PDB file of C-alpha atoms in Angstrom:
ATOM      1  CA  MET A1417      34.570 -26.066  32.245  1.00 78.00           C
ATOM      2  CA  GLY A1418      31.579 -28.235  32.428  1.00 92.00           C
ATOM      3  CA  LYS A1419      29.658 -29.359  35.552  1.00 96.00           C
ATOM      4  CA  ILE A1420      26.858 -31.991  35.994  1.00 97.00           C
ATOM      5  CA  THR A1421      25.215 -33.236  39.096  1.00 97.00           C
ATOM      6  CA  PHE A1422      23.782 -36.658  39.241  1.00 95.00           C
ATOM      7  CA  TYR A1423      20.984 -37.625  41.703  1.00 94.00           C
ATOM      8  CA  GLU A1424      19.948 -41.038  43.088  1.00 91.00           C
ATOM      9  CA  GLU A1425      15.964 -40.325  42.837  1.00 90.00           C
ATOM     10  CA  LYS A1426      13.788 -38.519  40.346  1.00 90.00           C
ATOM     11  CA  ASN A1427      13.231 -34.719  40.832  1.00 94.00           C
ATOM     12  CA  PHE A1428      16.813 -33.997  42.044  1.00 95.00           C
ATOM     13  CA  GLN A1429      16.271 -36.024  45.402  1.00 95.00           C
ATOM     14  CA  GLY A1430      18.563 -38.327  47.372  1.00 94.00           C
ATOM     15  CA  ARG A1431      22.172 -38.392  47.316  1.00 95.00           C
ATOM     16  CA  SER A1432      24.100 -36.477  44.501  1.00 97.00           C
ATOM     17  CA  TYR A1433      27.466 -36.572  42.852  1.00 96.00           C
ATOM     18  CA  GLU A1434      28.989 -33.602  41.194  1.00 97.00           C
ATOM     19  CA  CYS A1435      31.188 -34.142  38.255  1.00 96.00           C
ATOM     20  CA  MET A1436      33.425 -31.778  36.315  1.00 96.00           C
ATOM     21  CA  SER A1437      35.299 -34.254  34.208  1.00 95.00           C
ATOM     22  CA  ASP A1438      35.217 -37.756  32.852  1.00 96.00           C
ATOM     23  CA  CYS A1439      34.050 -40.500  35.049  1.00 96.00           C
ATOM     24  CA  SER A1440      34.599 -44.072  33.950  1.00 96.00           C
ATOM     25  CA  ASP A1441      32.504 -45.681  36.741  1.00 95.00           C
ATOM     26  CA  MET A1442      29.958 -43.854  38.817  1.00 92.00           C
ATOM     27  CA  THR A1443      28.740 -46.913  40.826  1.00 90.00           C
ATOM     28  CA  SER A1444      31.257 -45.941  43.464  1.00 90.00           C
ATOM     29  CA  TYR A1445      29.569 -42.684  44.096  1.00 94.00           C
ATOM     30  CA  LEU A1446      25.886 -43.532  43.613  1.00 92.00           C
ATOM     31  CA  ASN A1447      23.716 -46.714  43.940  1.00 88.00           C
ATOM     32  CA  ARG A1448      21.682 -45.544  41.003  1.00 87.00           C
ATOM     33  CA  CYS A1449      21.070 -42.406  38.995  1.00 87.00           C
ATOM     34  CA  GLN A1450      17.437 -41.174  38.228  1.00 86.00           C
ATOM     35  CA  SER A1451      17.980 -37.405  37.379  1.00 89.00           C
ATOM     36  CA  CYS A1452      20.595 -34.972  36.726  1.00 92.00           C
ATOM     37  CA  ARG A1453      21.295 -31.102  36.282  1.00 95.00           C
ATOM     38  CA  VAL A1454      23.825 -29.992  33.708  1.00 95.00           C
ATOM     39  CA  GLU A1455      24.932 -26.479  34.939  1.00 96.00           C
ATOM     40  CA  SER A1456      27.433 -25.929  32.247  1.00 95.00           C
ATOM     41  CA  GLY A1457      29.157 -27.552  29.230  1.00 94.00           C
ATOM     42  CA  CYS A1458      27.964 -30.761  27.465  1.00 95.00           C
ATOM     43  CA  PHE A1459      28.230 -34.397  28.374  1.00 96.00           C
ATOM     44  CA  MET A1460      27.936 -37.752  26.950  1.00 95.00           C
ATOM     45  CA  VAL A1461      26.412 -40.270  29.483  1.00 93.00           C
ATOM     46  CA  TYR A1462      26.441 -44.074  29.122  1.00 91.00           C
ATOM     47  CA  ASP A1463      24.456 -46.729  30.531  1.00 87.00           C
ATOM     48  CA  ARG A1464      27.505 -48.958  31.210  1.00 88.00           C
ATOM     49  CA  PRO A1465      30.962 -48.384  32.867  1.00 92.00           C
ATOM     50  CA  ASN A1466      34.057 -47.314  30.728  1.00 93.00           C
ATOM     51  CA  TYR A1467      32.079 -45.223  28.430  1.00 92.00           C
ATOM     52  CA  MET A1468      30.247 -48.290  26.842  1.00 88.00           C
ATOM     53  CA  GLY A1469      26.666 -49.040  26.029  1.00 84.00           C
ATOM     54  CA  SER A1470      24.057 -46.751  24.947  1.00 86.00           C
ATOM     55  CA  GLN A1471      25.102 -42.985  24.756  1.00 89.00           C
ATOM     56  CA  TYR A1472      23.057 -39.960  25.307  1.00 91.00           C
ATOM     57  CA  PHE A1473      24.010 -36.307  24.726  1.00 93.00           C
ATOM     58  CA  MET A1474      23.264 -33.917  27.643  1.00 92.00           C
ATOM     59  CA  ARG A1475      23.396 -30.122  27.251  1.00 92.00           C
ATOM     60  CA  ARG A1476      22.665 -27.333  29.938  1.00 93.00           C
ATOM     61  CA  GLY A1477      19.461 -27.972  31.602  1.00 93.00           C
ATOM     62  CA  GLU A1478      17.448 -30.019  34.143  1.00 93.00           C
ATOM     63  CA  TYR A1479      16.457 -33.648  33.583  1.00 90.00           C
ATOM     64  CA  ALA A1480      14.171 -34.526  36.457  1.00 89.00           C
ATOM     65  CA  ASP A1481      13.238 -37.945  35.312  1.00 84.00           C
ATOM     66  CA  TYR A1482      15.452 -38.533  32.147  1.00 66.00           C
ATOM     67  CA  MET A1483      15.494 -42.299  32.977  1.00 62.00           C
ATOM     68  CA  SER A1484      12.012 -42.895  31.521  1.00 60.00           C
ATOM     69  CA  MET A1485      12.514 -40.049  28.850  1.00 59.00           C
ATOM     70  CA  MET A1486      15.440 -41.781  27.308  1.00 63.00           C
ATOM     71  CA  GLY A1487      14.636 -45.283  28.018  1.00 63.00           C
ATOM     72  CA  MET A1488      17.524 -45.858  30.267  1.00 64.00           C
ATOM     73  CA  SER A1489      16.401 -48.752  32.624  1.00 64.00           C
ATOM     74  CA  GLY A1490      19.798 -49.425  34.179  1.00 67.00           C
ATOM     75  CA  GLY A1491      20.782 -45.637  34.881  1.00 80.00           C
ATOM     76  CA  ILE A1492      23.930 -43.891  34.091  1.00 87.00           C
ATOM     77  CA  LYS A1493      27.067 -45.786  34.793  1.00 91.00           C
ATOM     78  CA  SER A1494      29.766 -43.432  33.212  1.00 94.00           C
ATOM     79  CA  CYS A1495      29.922 -39.906  31.671  1.00 95.00           C
ATOM     80  CA  ARG A1496      32.440 -37.906  29.528  1.00 96.00           C
ATOM     81  CA  MET A1497      32.730 -34.162  29.401  1.00 96.00           C
ATOM     82  CA  ILE A1498      32.851 -32.841  25.750  1.00 95.00           C
ATOM     83  CA  PRO A1499      35.381 -30.101  25.306  1.00 92.00           C
ATOM     84  CA  MET A1500      34.177 -27.199  23.275  1.00 89.00           C
ATOM     85  CA  HIS A1501      35.758 -26.773  19.839  1.00 90.00           C
ATOM     86  CA  ARG A1502      35.820 -23.362  18.279  1.00 88.00           C
ATOM     87  CA  GLY A1503      37.814 -24.105  15.059  1.00 93.00           C
ATOM     88  CA  GLN A1504      36.944 -25.871  11.920  1.00 95.00           C
ATOM     89  CA  PHE A1505      34.963 -29.180  11.611  1.00 97.00           C
ATOM     90  CA  ARG A1506      35.993 -31.974   9.334  1.00 98.00           C
ATOM     91  CA  MET A1507      35.090 -35.553   9.189  1.00 98.00           C
ATOM     92  CA  LYS A1508      35.455 -38.066   6.424  1.00 98.00           C
ATOM     93  CA  ILE A1509      32.777 -40.858   6.330  1.00 97.00           C
ATOM     94  CA  TYR A1510      33.161 -44.253   4.629  1.00 96.00           C
ATOM     95  CA  GLU A1511      30.563 -46.675   3.394  1.00 94.00           C
ATOM     96  CA  ARG A1512      32.413 -49.817   4.650  1.00 93.00           C
ATOM     97  CA  GLU A1513      34.707 -50.632   7.515  1.00 93.00           C
ATOM     98  CA  ASN A1514      38.417 -50.006   7.410  1.00 96.00           C
ATOM     99  CA  PHE A1515      37.725 -46.726   5.348  1.00 97.00           C
ATOM    100  CA  GLY A1516      36.385 -48.680   2.316  1.00 96.00           C
ATOM    101  CA  GLY A1517      33.978 -48.052  -0.217  1.00 96.00           C
ATOM    102  CA  GLN A1518      32.417 -44.450  -1.062  1.00 95.00           C
ATOM    103  CA  SER A1519      33.680 -41.699   0.946  1.00 97.00           C
ATOM    104  CA  HIS A1520      32.674 -38.141   1.575  1.00 97.00           C
ATOM    105  CA  GLU A1521      34.241 -35.245   3.782  1.00 98.00           C
ATOM    106  CA  LEU A1522      31.826 -33.314   5.798  1.00 97.00           C
ATOM    107  CA  MET A1523      32.458 -29.869   7.364  1.00 97.00           C
ATOM    108  CA  ASP A1524      28.890 -29.256   8.384  1.00 96.00           C
ATOM    109  CA  ASP A1525      25.720 -31.201   9.712  1.00 98.00           C
ATOM    110  CA  CYS A1526      24.281 -33.792   7.420  1.00 98.00           C
ATOM    111  CA  ASP A1527      20.726 -34.659   8.083  1.00 97.00           C
ATOM    112  CA  ASN A1528      20.543 -37.779   5.788  1.00 97.00           C
ATOM    113  CA  ILE A1529      23.594 -39.360   4.134  1.00 96.00           C
ATOM    114  CA  MET A1530      21.359 -41.219   1.712  1.00 96.00           C
ATOM    115  CA  ASP A1531      19.721 -38.152   0.451  1.00 96.00           C
ATOM    116  CA  ARG A1532      22.875 -35.982   0.273  1.00 96.00           C
ATOM    117  CA  TYR A1533      25.590 -38.573  -0.735  1.00 96.00           C
ATOM    118  CA  ARG A1534      23.481 -41.588  -2.049  1.00 95.00           C
ATOM    119  CA  MET A1535      25.088 -43.567   0.711  1.00 93.00           C
ATOM    120  CA  ASN A1536      23.047 -46.277   2.561  1.00 89.00           C
ATOM    121  CA  ASP A1537      25.448 -46.847   5.334  1.00 88.00           C
ATOM    122  CA  CYS A1538      28.466 -45.437   7.191  1.00 92.00           C
ATOM    123  CA  GLN A1539      30.788 -48.019   8.974  1.00 92.00           C
ATOM    124  CA  SER A1540      33.926 -46.021   9.555  1.00 94.00           C
ATOM    125  CA  CYS A1541      35.042 -42.532   9.751  1.00 96.00           C
ATOM    126  CA  ASN A1542      38.086 -40.269  10.219  1.00 98.00           C
ATOM    127  CA  VAL A1543      37.380 -37.199  12.479  1.00 98.00           C
ATOM    128  CA  MET A1544      40.004 -34.643  11.664  1.00 98.00           C
ATOM    129  CA  ASP A1545      38.577 -31.537  13.424  1.00 97.00           C
ATOM    130  CA  GLY A1546      35.940 -31.020  16.108  1.00 97.00           C
ATOM    131  CA  HIS A1547      33.634 -33.274  18.085  1.00 97.00           C
ATOM    132  CA  TRP A1548      30.591 -34.913  16.318  1.00 97.00           C
ATOM    133  CA  LEU A1549      27.336 -36.739  17.305  1.00 96.00           C
ATOM    134  CA  MET A1550      26.463 -39.641  14.776  1.00 95.00           C
ATOM    135  CA  TYR A1551      22.780 -40.915  14.861  1.00 95.00           C
ATOM    136  CA  GLU A1552      21.387 -44.130  13.574  1.00 92.00           C
ATOM    137  CA  GLN A1553      18.541 -42.515  11.746  1.00 94.00           C
ATOM    138  CA  PRO A1554      18.099 -39.516   9.483  1.00 96.00           C
ATOM    139  CA  GLN A1555      16.926 -36.137  11.101  1.00 97.00           C
ATOM    140  CA  TYR A1556      19.381 -36.747  14.120  1.00 96.00           C
ATOM    141  CA  ARG A1557      17.132 -39.539  15.639  1.00 94.00           C
ATOM    142  CA  GLY A1558      17.666 -42.773  17.223  1.00 90.00           C
ATOM    143  CA  LYS A1559      20.754 -43.988  18.961  1.00 89.00           C
ATOM    144  CA  GLN A1560      23.716 -41.822  19.240  1.00 91.00           C
ATOM    145  CA  MET A1561      27.565 -42.061  19.105  1.00 93.00           C
ATOM    146  CA  TYR A1562      30.015 -39.461  20.265  1.00 95.00           C
ATOM    147  CA  MET A1563      33.057 -38.957  17.991  1.00 95.00           C
ATOM    148  CA  ARG A1564      36.198 -37.043  19.050  1.00 95.00           C
ATOM    149  CA  PRO A1565      39.021 -36.665  16.764  1.00 97.00           C
ATOM    150  CA  GLY A1566      40.672 -39.849  15.580  1.00 97.00           C
ATOM    151  CA  GLU A1567      40.395 -42.833  13.227  1.00 97.00           C
ATOM    152  CA  TYR A1568      37.384 -45.174  13.652  1.00 94.00           C
ATOM    153  CA  ARG A1569      37.992 -48.157  11.435  1.00 94.00           C
ATOM    154  CA  SER A1570      35.010 -50.311  12.525  1.00 91.00           C
ATOM    155  CA  PHE A1571      31.888 -49.234  14.443  1.00 86.00           C
ATOM    156  CA  ARG A1572      31.153 -52.862  14.925  1.00 82.00           C
ATOM    157  CA  ASP A1573      34.298 -53.391  16.757  1.00 81.00           C
ATOM    158  CA  MET A1574      33.392 -50.428  19.034  1.00 76.00           C
ATOM    159  CA  GLY A1575      30.412 -52.400  20.246  1.00 71.00           C
ATOM    160  CA  MET A1576      28.017 -50.762  17.691  1.00 70.00           C
ATOM    161  CA  SER A1577      27.302 -53.910  15.670  1.00 68.00           C
ATOM    162  CA  GLY A1578      24.138 -53.840  13.584  1.00 72.00           C
ATOM    163  CA  MET A1579      23.849 -50.023  13.922  1.00 76.00           C
ATOM    164  CA  ARG A1580      23.839 -47.908  10.654  1.00 82.00           C
ATOM    165  CA  PHE A1581      24.673 -44.262  11.110  1.00 91.00           C
ATOM    166  CA  MET A1582      22.491 -42.113   8.788  1.00 94.00           C
ATOM    167  CA  SER A1583      23.116 -38.547  10.110  1.00 97.00           C
ATOM    168  CA  MET A1584      25.848 -36.443  11.692  1.00 97.00           C
ATOM    169  CA  ARG A1585      25.850 -33.207  13.742  1.00 97.00           C
ATOM    170  CA  ARG A1586      28.765 -31.009  14.968  1.00 97.00           C
ATOM    171  CA  ILE A1587      28.857 -30.370  18.692  1.00 95.00           C
ATOM    172  CA  MET A1588      29.055 -26.657  18.772  1.00 89.00           C
ATOM    173  CA  ASP A1589      28.530 -23.810  21.306  1.00 68.00           C
ATOM    174  CA  MET A1590      25.010 -24.901  21.879  1.00 60.00           C
ATOM    175  CA  CYS A1591      25.869 -26.131  25.520  1.00 55.00           C
TER     176      CYS A1591
END
């Protein structure tokens, strides 16, 4: 079970909202969100309601002024708890939308799809097992996208147009 507490002001000041599950719109609880404390579990936080916009992975720890650290000017508007997965991890990535082009199956982290698979882009995927983070740059840097089991035919249709995912990491018991 995860637990995250959001605060309106930096350094854990002002009104707070404690969350232990998904929250699609935090604006009904807080006017803004400048800091947070993850007491247990892992969460993805989003800068727009309904799990849209830029995404940031949060693990156990204190984030006294994460707004400036992560470049979130509008604050957190929604959050999703990431369930821990203890089994096998499997994801098939595709070079083009609708599962087209070159494809490769991953069972572990990949820090650079260009170096490992000679793929210069990943535009769709099928997550068979586990929960994953995809990054727009090699070495797990840049914008992130949380992927849970399911078929993702087009990242562009998910509001990620113009983004290329170049590295992928399993979300494991690191929370």
